[in-house]
Tab-separated table of C-alpha atoms and ligand atoms in Angstrom:
chain	number	residue	atom	x	y	z
B	1	MET	CA	0.000	0.000	0.000
B	2	SER	CA	1.063	3.523	-0.730
B	3	LEU	CA	0.048	6.363	1.569
B	4	THR	CA	0.459	10.015	0.777
B	5	LEU	CA	-0.934	13.414	1.734
B	6	SER	CA	-2.498	15.250	-1.163
B	7	LYS	CA	-4.669	18.247	-1.785
B	8	ILE	CA	-8.244	17.610	-2.868
B	9	HIS	CA	-10.038	20.107	-5.125
B	10	PHE	CA	-13.558	20.190	-6.467
B	11	THR	CA	-14.065	21.123	-10.118
B	12	ARG	CA	-17.149	22.040	-12.074
B	13	LYS	CA	-16.355	19.426	-14.701
B	14	SER	CA	-19.045	16.809	-14.978
B	15	ASP	CA	-17.196	13.795	-16.368
B	16	ARG	CA	-16.775	10.547	-14.551
B	17	ALA	CA	-13.075	11.044	-13.959
B	18	VAL	CA	-10.418	12.084	-11.489
B	19	TYR	CA	-7.686	14.533	-12.447
B	20	VAL	CA	-4.317	13.620	-11.037
B	21	THR	CA	-1.033	15.532	-11.152
B	22	SER	CA	1.945	13.509	-12.273
B	23	ALA	CA	3.660	13.728	-8.877
B	24	LEU	CA	0.589	12.197	-7.281
B	25	ALA	CA	0.092	9.613	-10.016
B	26	LYS	CA	3.646	8.474	-9.460
B	27	GLN	CA	3.190	8.212	-5.712
B	28	LEU	CA	-0.083	6.327	-6.053
B	29	ARG	CA	1.306	4.149	-8.868
B	30	LEU	CA	-1.512	5.260	-11.158
B	31	ARG	CA	0.617	5.886	-14.211
B	32	GLY	CA	-0.570	3.755	-17.087
B	33	ARG	CA	-3.973	3.073	-15.542
B	34	SER	CA	-7.054	4.177	-17.441
B	35	THR	CA	-9.557	3.774	-14.584
B	36	VAL	CA	-9.444	3.536	-10.814
B	37	ASP	CA	-11.951	2.873	-8.032
B	38	VAL	CA	-12.216	5.926	-5.811
B	39	ARG	CA	-13.424	5.196	-2.309
B	40	LEU	CA	-14.457	7.213	0.713
B	41	GLY	CA	-15.623	5.277	3.773
B	42	GLY	CA	-18.280	2.859	2.554
B	43	ARG	CA	-18.741	4.391	-0.928
B	44	THR	CA	-16.838	3.563	-4.105
B	45	VAL	CA	-17.104	4.897	-7.651
B	46	THR	CA	-15.138	3.900	-10.734
B	47	ALA	CA	-13.583	6.856	-12.539
B	48	GLU	CA	-11.288	7.497	-15.468
B	49	VAL	CA	-7.778	8.626	-14.578
B	50	LYS	CA	-6.932	11.893	-16.350
B	51	PRO	CA	-3.653	13.744	-16.134
B	52	LEU	CA	-3.397	17.277	-14.841
B	53	ARG	CA	-0.488	19.601	-15.495
B	54	ARG	CA	0.393	21.145	-12.211
B	55	LYS	CA	3.263	20.864	-9.739
B	56	GLY	CA	2.757	18.992	-6.479
B	57	LYS	CA	0.277	16.375	-5.351
B	58	HIS	CA	-3.264	17.365	-6.293
B	59	LEU	CA	-6.456	15.485	-6.998
B	60	TYR	CA	-9.442	17.156	-8.687
B	61	LEU	CA	-12.876	15.631	-8.230
B	62	PRO	CA	-15.614	16.489	-10.729
B	63	LEU	CA	-19.174	16.829	-9.456
B	64	TYR	CA	-20.222	13.318	-10.404
B	65	VAL	CA	-17.411	11.618	-8.528
B	66	ARG	CA	-17.609	13.818	-5.492
B	67	GLU	CA	-21.331	13.270	-5.133
B	68	ALA	CA	-21.007	9.534	-5.648
B	69	ILE	CA	-18.605	9.239	-2.712
B	70	ARG	CA	-20.120	12.224	-0.857
B	71	ALA	CA	-16.731	13.893	-0.376
B	72	PRO	CA	-17.372	16.482	2.345
B	73	LYS	CA	-14.757	19.100	1.557
B	74	THR	CA	-11.588	20.169	-0.192
B	75	GLY	CA	-8.159	20.418	1.421
B	76	ASN	CA	-5.334	18.159	2.470
B	77	ILE	CA	-6.179	14.539	2.998
B	78	TYR	CA	-4.488	11.148	2.992
B	79	LEU	CA	-4.757	9.005	-0.095
B	80	ALA	CA	-4.003	5.314	-0.004
B	81	THR	CA	-3.937	2.826	-2.838
B	82	THR	CA	-5.171	-0.659	-2.033
B	83	ASP	CA	-6.343	-3.822	-3.700
B	84	GLY	CA	-3.245	-4.108	-5.817
B	85	GLY	CA	-3.458	-0.531	-7.021
B	86	THR	CA	-7.016	-0.725	-8.352
B	87	THR	CA	-8.480	1.458	-5.582
B	88	VAL	CA	-7.592	4.892	-4.256
B	89	ARG	CA	-9.018	5.612	-0.836
B	90	LEU	CA	-9.546	9.138	0.457
B	91	GLY	CA	-9.628	9.811	4.155
B	92	PRO	CA	-9.808	8.023	6.314
B	93	LEU	CA	-13.337	8.947	7.225
B	94	ILE	CA	-13.334	8.962	11.019
B	95	GLY	CA	-16.592	9.052	12.969
B	96	ILE	CA	-16.611	10.079	16.608
B	97	LEU	CA	-19.689	8.624	18.259
B	98	THR	CA	-21.136	10.820	20.972
B	99	SER	CA	-24.459	12.104	22.185
B	100	GLY	CA	-26.081	15.451	22.618
B	101	LYS	CA	-29.230	17.393	22.386
B	102	GLY	CA	-27.743	20.848	22.079
B	103	GLY	CA	-28.369	23.254	19.218
B	104	ILE	CA	-25.997	23.722	16.299
B	105	ASP	CA	-23.837	26.141	18.369
B	106	ARG	CA	-23.079	23.587	21.063
B	107	PRO	CA	-24.327	20.325	19.606
B	108	PHE	CA	-22.714	18.156	22.290
B	109	GLY	CA	-23.430	20.338	25.310
B	110	THR	CA	-20.531	20.683	27.728
B	111	ARG	CA	-18.544	18.114	25.732
B	112	THR	CA	-18.588	20.215	22.572
B	113	GLY	CA	-15.094	21.638	23.236
B	114	MET	CA	-13.576	18.225	23.803
B	115	ILE	CA	-15.158	16.815	20.641
B	116	ARG	CA	-13.772	19.764	18.670
B	117	GLU	CA	-10.307	19.055	20.107
B	118	LEU	CA	-10.559	15.410	19.056
B	119	LEU	CA	-11.635	16.374	15.544
B	120	ARG	CA	-8.844	18.917	15.243
B	121	ALA	CA	-6.233	16.168	15.769
B	122	GLY	CA	-7.174	14.766	12.354
B	123	GLY	CA	-7.527	18.155	10.673
B	124	GLY	CA	-5.667	18.599	7.376
B	125	LYS	CA	-5.047	14.845	7.185
B	126	ALA	CA	-8.377	13.042	7.318
B	127	TYR	CA	-12.113	13.652	7.277
B	128	SER	CA	-13.168	13.573	10.915
B	129	PHE	CA	-16.704	14.196	12.021
B	130	ALA	CA	-18.857	13.634	15.089
B	131	PHE	CA	-22.240	11.966	15.103
B	132	THR	CA	-24.897	10.723	17.463
B	133	PRO	CA	-26.689	7.370	17.173
B	134	ARG	CA	-29.735	8.930	15.528
B	135	ASP	CA	-27.598	10.473	12.747
B	136	VAL	CA	-26.924	7.074	11.132
B	137	ASN	CA	-29.138	6.095	8.220
B	138	TRP	CA	-28.777	2.348	7.786
B	139	ASP	CA	-31.030	2.247	4.712
B	140	GLN	CA	-28.843	4.682	2.804
B	141	ASN	CA	-25.616	3.662	4.574
B	142	THR	CA	-24.896	7.298	5.364
B	143	VAL	CA	-24.296	9.462	8.407
B	144	PHE	CA	-25.520	13.027	8.878
B	145	GLY	CA	-22.279	14.163	10.527
B	146	TYR	CA	-21.091	17.260	12.329
B	147	PHE	CA	-17.953	18.853	10.872
B	148	ALA	CA	-16.085	21.529	12.816
B	149	ASN	CA	-15.584	24.818	10.926
B	150	GLU	CA	-12.541	27.015	11.010
B	151	ASN	CA	-14.599	29.806	12.571
B	152	GLY	CA	-15.660	27.777	15.601
B	153	GLY	CA	-19.037	26.706	14.252
B	154	TRP	CA	-20.406	23.412	12.994
B	155	THR	CA	-21.553	22.266	9.547
B	156	ARG	CA	-23.684	19.227	8.953
B	157	LYS	CA	-23.005	17.017	5.979
B	158	THR	CA	-24.180	13.636	4.794
B	159	VAL	CA	-21.238	11.284	4.370
B	160	PRO	CA	-20.786	7.541	3.791
B	161	LEU	CA	-20.423	5.160	6.715
B	162	PRO	CA	-17.004	5.862	8.256
B	163	ASP	CA	-13.840	3.749	8.062
B	164	VAL	CA	-13.551	3.661	11.854
B	165	VAL	CA	-15.672	4.679	14.835
B	166	TYR	CA	-14.148	6.219	17.959
B	167	ASN	CA	-16.714	5.790	20.709
B	168	ARG	CA	-16.920	8.793	23.051
B	169	LEU	CA	-20.469	8.270	24.283
B	170	ALA	CA	-20.565	9.967	27.643
B	171	SER	CA	-23.438	8.228	29.317
B	172	ARG	CA	-22.685	4.890	30.892
B	173	SER	CA	-26.319	3.792	30.846
B	174	ALA	CA	-26.716	4.691	27.156
B	175	ASP	CA	-23.385	3.088	26.274
B	176	VAL	CA	-24.263	-0.294	27.736
B	177	SER	CA	-27.905	-0.231	26.550
B	178	TYR	CA	-29.299	-2.822	24.144
B	179	GLY	CA	-29.859	-0.206	21.422
B	180	MET	CA	-26.262	0.955	21.543
B	181	GLU	CA	-24.937	-2.600	21.536
B	182	GLN	CA	-26.981	-3.167	18.350
B	183	LEU	CA	-25.631	0.020	16.771
B	184	LYS	CA	-22.022	-0.933	17.452
B	185	GLN	CA	-22.621	-4.485	16.224
B	186	ARG	CA	-24.029	-3.102	12.962
B	187	PHE	CA	-20.787	-1.221	12.354
B	188	LEU	CA	-18.762	-4.370	13.055
B	189	ARG	CA	-20.911	-6.412	10.671
B	190	ARG	CA	-19.949	-3.930	7.947
B	191	ASN	CA	-16.283	-4.425	8.893
B	192	ILE	CA	-16.061	-0.986	10.481
B	193	PRO	CA	-13.895	-1.167	13.614
B	194	VAL	CA	-15.261	0.447	16.780
B	195	PHE	CA	-13.179	1.489	19.741
B	196	ASN	CA	-13.599	1.747	22.632
B	197	TRP	CA	-16.474	-0.627	22.929
B	198	SER	CA	-18.149	0.591	26.126
B	199	PHE	CA	-17.668	1.667	29.720
B	200	TYR	CA	-16.333	-0.966	32.103
B	201	SER	CA	-17.617	-1.631	35.546
B	202	LYS	CA	-14.856	-2.043	38.115
B	203	TRP	CA	-15.834	-5.632	38.744
B	204	ASP	CA	-15.743	-6.463	34.980
B	205	VAL	CA	-12.126	-5.366	34.893
B	206	TYR	CA	-11.095	-7.284	38.008
B	207	ARG	CA	-12.739	-10.423	36.556
B	208	MET	CA	-10.983	-9.939	33.214
B	209	LEU	CA	-7.629	-10.053	34.985
B	210	GLU	CA	-8.429	-12.918	37.316
B	211	ASP	CA	-6.675	-15.583	35.262
B	212	GLU	CA	-3.665	-13.408	34.427
B	213	ALA	CA	-1.536	-13.935	37.517
B	214	ASP	CA	1.053	-11.395	36.483
B	215	ALA	CA	-1.543	-8.658	36.133
B	216	TYR	CA	-3.883	-9.785	38.878
B	217	LYS	CA	-1.248	-9.388	41.569
B	218	HIS	CA	-1.694	-5.617	41.113
B	219	VAL	CA	-5.424	-5.776	41.904
B	220	PRO	CA	-6.241	-5.392	45.616
B	221	GLU	CA	-8.347	-8.246	47.013
B	222	SER	CA	-11.937	-7.536	45.974
B	223	THR	CA	-15.438	-8.955	46.424
B	224	ILE	CA	-18.631	-8.000	44.590
B	225	ASN	CA	-21.943	-7.571	46.487
B	226	PRO	CA	-20.334	-8.316	49.869
B	227	THR	CA	-22.354	-9.784	52.731
B	228	PRO	CA	-21.908	-8.351	56.244
B	229	GLU	CA	-20.029	-11.537	57.189
B	230	ARG	CA	-17.614	-11.065	54.333
B	231	LEU	CA	-17.096	-7.393	55.200
B	232	LYS	CA	-16.411	-8.259	58.813
B	233	GLU	CA	-13.924	-10.925	57.840
B	234	MET	CA	-12.102	-8.594	55.381
B	235	LEU	CA	-11.955	-5.868	58.041
B	236	GLN	CA	-10.462	-8.285	60.561
B	237	ARG	CA	-7.717	-9.188	58.118
B	238	HIS	CA	-6.972	-5.891	56.385
B	239	LYS	CA	-8.187	-3.383	59.009
B	240	PHE	CA	-8.824	-1.121	56.026
B	241	LEU	CA	-11.340	-1.385	53.162
B	242	TYR	CA	-12.724	0.621	50.282
B	243	LEU	CA	-16.363	0.166	49.320
B	244	LYS	CA	-16.991	1.321	45.766
B	245	PRO	CA	-20.050	1.232	43.507
B	246	THR	CA	-18.937	-1.087	40.703
B	247	GLY	CA	-20.408	1.225	38.039
B	248	GLY	CA	-19.337	4.437	39.786
B	249	SER	CA	-17.029	7.270	38.866
B	250	LEU	CA	-15.661	10.521	40.265
B	251	GLY	CA	-15.529	9.061	43.746
B	252	LYS	CA	-19.306	9.049	44.072
B	253	GLY	CA	-20.657	6.633	46.673
B	254	ILE	CA	-17.214	5.529	47.901
B	255	TYR	CA	-16.645	4.656	51.577
B	256	ARG	CA	-13.309	4.224	53.269
B	257	ILE	CA	-13.703	1.962	56.287
B	258	THR	CA	-11.069	1.306	58.934
B	259	TYR	CA	-11.222	-1.009	61.918
B	260	SER	CA	-9.230	-0.382	64.994
B	261	PRO	CA	-9.612	-3.124	67.631
B	262	GLY	CA	-10.797	-1.572	70.867
B	263	LYS	CA	-11.840	1.694	69.257
B	264	GLY	CA	-14.330	0.481	66.670
B	265	TYR	CA	-15.060	1.179	63.023
B	266	PHE	CA	-14.450	4.453	61.214
B	267	ALA	CA	-16.208	5.387	57.991
B	268	ARG	CA	-15.116	8.244	55.784
B	269	PHE	CA	-17.140	9.377	52.795
B	270	ARG	CA	-18.381	12.438	50.995
B	271	ARG	CA	-21.889	13.744	51.607
B	272	ASN	CA	-23.404	16.953	50.220
B	273	GLY	CA	-20.010	18.192	49.079
B	274	LYS	CA	-18.372	17.682	52.495
B	275	ASN	CA	-16.035	15.018	53.880
B	276	VAL	CA	-17.656	13.100	56.718
B	277	LEU	CA	-16.006	10.893	59.350
B	278	LEU	CA	-18.201	8.653	61.516
B	279	ARG	CA	-17.279	6.231	64.284
B	280	PHE	CA	-19.226	3.066	65.086
B	281	GLN	CA	-18.507	1.043	68.197
B	282	LYS	CA	-20.417	-1.948	66.932
B	283	PHE	CA	-20.222	-3.610	63.546
B	284	PRO	CA	-24.038	-3.863	63.083
B	285	SER	CA	-24.445	-0.082	63.345
B	286	LEU	CA	-21.826	0.351	60.615
B	287	MET	CA	-23.816	-2.093	58.471
B	288	ARG	CA	-27.041	-0.181	59.119
B	289	MET	CA	-25.399	3.050	58.015
B	290	LEU	CA	-24.238	1.311	54.814
B	291	GLY	CA	-27.747	-0.032	54.231
B	292	ALA	CA	-26.493	-3.598	54.477
B	293	GLY	CA	-28.186	-4.478	57.763
B	294	SER	CA	-28.928	-8.055	56.841
B	295	GLY	CA	-28.457	-8.448	53.103
B	296	ARG	CA	-25.614	-7.857	50.702
B	297	MET	CA	-24.270	-4.486	49.598
B	298	ARG	CA	-25.653	-4.600	46.069
B	299	ASN	CA	-23.568	-3.332	43.139
B	300	TYR	CA	-20.681	-2.550	45.447
B	301	VAL	CA	-17.141	-3.865	45.446
B	302	ALA	CA	-15.432	-4.296	48.799
B	303	GLN	CA	-11.721	-3.890	48.279
B	304	GLN	CA	-8.652	-4.262	50.428
B	305	GLY	CA	-7.483	-0.744	51.321
B	306	ILE	CA	-3.987	0.186	50.169
B	307	ARG	CA	-1.752	2.412	52.306
B	308	LEU	CA	-0.755	4.801	49.572
B	309	VAL	CA	2.411	6.837	49.710
B	310	GLU	CA	1.717	10.345	50.955
B	311	ILE	CA	2.856	13.925	50.659
B	312	ASP	CA	2.278	15.997	53.806
B	313	GLY	CA	-0.070	13.305	55.115
B	314	CYS	CA	-2.196	13.314	51.918
B	315	PRO	CA	-2.293	10.089	49.860
B	316	ILE	CA	-1.302	10.297	46.211
B	317	ASP	CA	-2.192	8.171	43.253
B	318	PHE	CA	-1.765	8.330	39.499
B	319	ARG	CA	-3.679	8.413	36.240
B	320	PHE	CA	-1.950	6.509	33.440
B	321	HIS	CA	-3.417	7.209	30.010
B	322	LEU	CA	-2.490	4.626	27.383
B	323	VAL	CA	-3.281	4.822	23.679
B	324	ARG	CA	-2.325	2.458	20.903
B	325	ASN	CA	-0.305	4.000	18.084
B	326	ASN	CA	-0.291	3.466	14.320
B	327	ALA	CA	1.552	0.179	14.770
B	328	ASN	CA	-1.049	-1.010	17.306
B	329	ASP	CA	1.465	-0.824	20.175
B	330	TRP	CA	0.503	0.647	23.554
B	331	VAL	CA	2.037	4.002	24.382
B	332	VAL	CA	1.933	5.468	27.884
B	333	ALA	CA	1.014	8.872	26.546
B	334	GLY	CA	-0.017	10.834	29.618
B	335	VAL	CA	0.669	10.433	33.338
B	336	GLY	CA	-0.742	12.676	36.045
B	337	ALA	CA	-0.304	12.489	39.816
B	338	LYS	CA	-3.174	13.376	42.125
B	339	MET	CA	-2.888	14.250	45.797
B	340	ALA	CA	-5.998	13.803	47.920
B	341	GLY	CA	-7.552	16.818	49.579
B	342	ARG	CA	-7.477	16.849	53.424
B	343	GLY	CA	-9.958	14.335	54.792
B	344	SER	CA	-10.972	13.194	51.326
B	345	VAL	CA	-11.478	9.518	50.552
B	346	THR	CA	-10.326	9.909	46.944
B	347	THR	CA	-7.810	11.991	45.026
B	348	HIS	CA	-10.365	13.551	42.646
B	349	ILE	CA	-9.767	17.215	41.937
B	350	LYS	CA	-13.491	17.820	42.412
B	351	ASN	CA	-13.060	16.600	46.005
B	352	GLY	CA	-10.227	18.977	46.803
B	353	GLY	CA	-7.385	16.999	45.225
B	354	THR	CA	-4.313	18.571	43.642
B	355	LEU	CA	-2.815	17.716	40.256
B	356	MET	CA	0.938	17.270	39.926
B	357	THR	CA	3.346	15.845	37.418
B	358	PRO	CA	4.470	12.311	38.300
B	359	GLN	CA	8.058	13.599	38.589
B	360	GLN	CA	7.017	16.155	41.215
B	361	ALA	CA	4.994	13.657	43.221
B	362	LEU	CA	7.378	10.704	42.997
B	363	GLY	CA	10.363	12.971	43.550
B	364	ARG	CA	8.910	14.100	46.874
B	365	VAL	CA	8.314	10.518	47.962
B	366	PHE	CA	11.138	8.502	46.436
B	367	GLY	CA	13.853	11.075	45.776
B	368	ASP	CA	16.303	9.914	43.137
B	369	ARG	CA	14.537	6.558	42.786
B	370	ALA	CA	11.519	8.392	41.347
B	371	SER	CA	12.277	7.625	37.711
B	372	ASP	CA	12.755	3.918	38.512
B	373	VAL	CA	9.367	3.774	40.184
B	374	LEU	CA	7.747	5.657	37.295
B	375	GLN	CA	9.253	3.239	34.794
B	376	ARG	CA	8.002	0.259	36.793
B	377	MET	CA	4.510	1.774	36.860
B	378	LYS	CA	4.625	2.275	33.081
B	379	ASP	CA	5.606	-1.348	32.598
B	380	VAL	CA	2.788	-2.473	34.870
B	381	SER	CA	0.261	-0.314	33.002
B	382	ILE	CA	1.222	-1.903	29.688
B	383	LYS	CA	1.043	-5.369	31.201
B	384	LEU	CA	-2.445	-4.554	32.543
B	385	ALA	CA	-3.541	-3.168	29.155
B	386	ASP	CA	-2.366	-6.300	27.341
B	387	ALA	CA	-4.135	-8.509	29.870
B	388	ILE	CA	-7.380	-6.533	29.471
B	389	GLN	CA	-7.165	-6.831	25.694
B	390	ASP	CA	-6.506	-10.564	25.919
B	391	ASN	CA	-9.688	-10.940	27.914
B	392	SER	CA	-11.892	-8.577	25.890
B	393	ARG	CA	-14.250	-9.502	23.089
B	394	HIS	CA	-13.586	-6.188	21.339
B	395	HIS	CA	-10.627	-4.107	20.328
B	396	VAL	CA	-9.281	-1.848	23.087
B	397	GLY	CA	-7.541	1.239	21.720
B	398	GLU	CA	-7.314	3.429	24.786
B	399	LEU	CA	-7.297	2.964	28.556
B	400	GLY	CA	-7.000	5.144	31.645
B	401	PHE	CA	-5.724	3.426	34.788
B	402	ASP	CA	-5.876	4.684	38.356
B	403	LEU	CA	-2.683	3.306	39.875
B	404	GLY	CA	-1.337	3.611	43.402
B	405	VAL	CA	1.973	2.810	45.080
B	406	ASP	CA	2.063	1.590	48.666
B	407	GLN	CA	4.731	2.217	51.235
B	408	SER	CA	6.574	-0.977	50.228
B	409	GLU	CA	6.649	0.234	46.604
B	410	ASN	CA	4.075	-2.299	45.411
B	411	ILE	CA	2.001	-1.041	42.496
B	412	TRP	CA	-1.793	-1.346	42.635
B	413	MET	CA	-4.587	-0.805	40.138
B	414	PHE	CA	-7.860	0.643	41.436
B	415	GLU	CA	-9.731	0.904	38.174
B	416	ALA	CA	-9.439	0.899	34.405
B	417	ASN	CA	-11.427	3.410	32.364
B	418	SER	CA	-12.261	2.690	28.743
B	419	LYS	CA	-13.259	6.336	28.214
B	420	PRO	CA	-10.555	8.148	30.130
B	421	GLY	CA	-11.343	11.749	31.003
B	422	ARG	CA	-8.976	14.547	30.064
B	423	SER	CA	-8.916	16.512	33.298
B	424	ILE	CA	-5.227	15.844	34.069
B	425	TYR	CA	-4.296	17.793	30.939
B	426	LYS	CA	-5.464	21.012	32.538
B	427	HIS	CA	-2.099	21.000	34.324
B	428	PRO	CA	0.166	23.363	32.364
B	429	ALA	CA	3.055	20.871	32.424
B	430	LEU	CA	0.847	18.090	31.021
B	431	LYS	CA	-0.653	19.991	28.077
B	432	ASP	CA	1.856	18.519	25.601
B	433	GLU	CA	1.042	15.021	26.787
B	434	GLY	CA	-2.634	15.867	26.319
B	435	ARG	CA	-1.968	16.787	22.712
B	436	GLU	CA	0.106	13.656	22.264
B	437	THR	CA	-2.839	11.469	23.372
B	438	LEU	CA	-5.092	13.165	20.780
B	439	SER	CA	-2.520	12.658	18.068
B	440	LEU	CA	-2.117	8.993	19.027
B	441	VAL	CA	-5.862	8.417	18.909
B	442	PHE	CA	-5.765	9.809	15.377
B	443	GLN	CA	-2.747	7.625	14.493
B	444	HIS	CA	-4.602	4.641	15.831
B	445	CYS	CA	-7.628	5.520	13.688
B	446	LEU	CA	-5.282	5.435	10.674
B	447	TYR	CA	-4.139	2.001	11.765
B	448	LEU	CA	-7.664	0.647	12.235
B	449	ALA	CA	-8.843	2.211	8.977
B	450	LYS	CA	-5.894	0.429	7.287
B	451	PHE	CA	-4.283	3.661	6.141
B	452	ARG	CA	-0.832	2.250	6.679
B	453	LYS	CA	2.486	2.699	5.034
B	454	ARG	CA	4.106	-0.284	3.462
B	455	GLY	CA	6.020	-2.382	5.965
B	456	ASN	CA	3.840	-0.912	8.689
B	457	SER	CA	0.987	-3.362	8.674
E	501	ADP	N1	-8.442	-0.148	47.471
E	501	ADP	C1	-8.078	1.127	47.614
E	501	ADP	N2	-7.112	1.488	48.490
E	501	ADP	C2	-6.707	2.771	48.615
E	501	ADP	N3	-7.240	3.797	47.915
E	501	ADP	C3	-8.204	3.499	47.023
E	501	ADP	C4	-8.669	2.161	46.813
E	501	ADP	N4	-9.630	2.184	45.877
E	501	ADP	C5	-9.757	3.466	45.502
E	501	ADP	N5	-8.914	4.271	46.190
E	501	ADP	C6	-8.782	5.728	46.054
E	501	ADP	O1	-10.008	6.254	45.610
E	501	ADP	C7	-9.885	6.801	44.300
E	501	ADP	C8	-11.127	6.514	43.501
E	501	ADP	O2	-11.249	5.129	43.324
E	501	ADP	P1	-11.621	4.515	41.910
E	501	ADP	O3	-11.611	3.037	42.078
E	501	ADP	O4	-10.754	5.096	40.885
E	501	ADP	O5	-13.147	4.987	41.737
E	501	ADP	P2	-13.832	6.145	40.845
E	501	ADP	O6	-14.489	5.412	39.740
E	501	ADP	O7	-14.830	6.793	41.720
E	501	ADP	O8	-12.754	7.064	40.354
E	501	ADP	C9	-8.610	6.203	43.734
E	501	ADP	O9	-8.060	7.041	42.747
E	501	ADP	C10	-7.761	6.081	44.984
E	501	ADP	O10	-7.204	7.343	45.326
E	502	MG	MG1	-10.990	6.641	39.402
């Protein structure tokens, strides 16, 4: 396969042809061909190859051809020849799946800015657009997509089904719904790769790793839907537990429970925007508070508490953001450190936490061993990502891990996010890494769309 950037133009000509400069024809190995199949996403049209006298790599599309493949706009784009040189593909056509009810100014509500950032990463190289589930027309095999304008607005255009779908649906309940599963399956049935498939629950991830001893040793001991007996037994052994809603996020609904023989049970959690600490002398009163008087704690994971390393008495943990590149290899593209706010159960910034670079945080704790520890954490994150992929039904292109280090330098994984947030990139020192993750997502779209250079398959 040959892959090259070229400039696309529209012409008023009405013949069934493409006009190709000689530099481009050479690159695409089109010299000597009389016709070629021109493809965008799911649409193909056969066109005559006509020469064009002009310097540089240019492709002119007459009306007929551009309407047949529904080419959305002019400008720089990748071209790839495939099928032994009989087909020239434009694109790739990248669809970002999201949701939103907003107007045309802010079609994706508060996520509009992030979607624009994602689209920009492919700007001048591919056709990237955003769409919501109701924008797909399965009868016509088209999508009524949102394209970002130069001037900050949005333009809607009908395009073919994309070459690859990057799933950024924000709602967990919508993402795991039957309707959405069907939608994603329909793309797969048309050989259109979809990543990332859907949100994980914490318990799903722990189960995926269960048979991978090398990865599982980084998961704290965990139980789903714990009974009071089980909680009591875990507290006796560990003296310290986390109770987490398996489908939760942002620290919502999390309890940190400690047991101190003679003194009783202590529960820390967040209620109405404040950190609360309660003491219970007797185990049953703790259970009553947790709403697990007699039955199980439904949809909760009870997890061995880890004594995280601390700065000034505040625990720290880390977000590792991994993206696969254009060779399908995992890259640890962004790492942020988070220090818990005073009295907070989690390190979330929303709960008073502070963002730091990993070098700052690890430097404070481990001194000149910091870079060793960071490297070990990177290695662990890649091992975890490989293990998750090996136990997933679908392709995993991106992951965000919450990792901790305990006082004996053991590395622990608290959760894996299939739709990692981008809040760590607000830190001025992490902005470049933020951009790098966007660029890698785009590179990975090229890989999945099979826009690959020769020898890079
Ligand atoms: N087992 C644990 N031991 C120590 N700290 C934990 C444990 N589980 C979670 N935490 C802390 O709570 C934070 C939030 O937990 P996490 O599992 O990531 O849930 P959420 O989905 O709410 O982000 C973690 O980043 C970590 O700081
Ligand atoms: Mg988390």
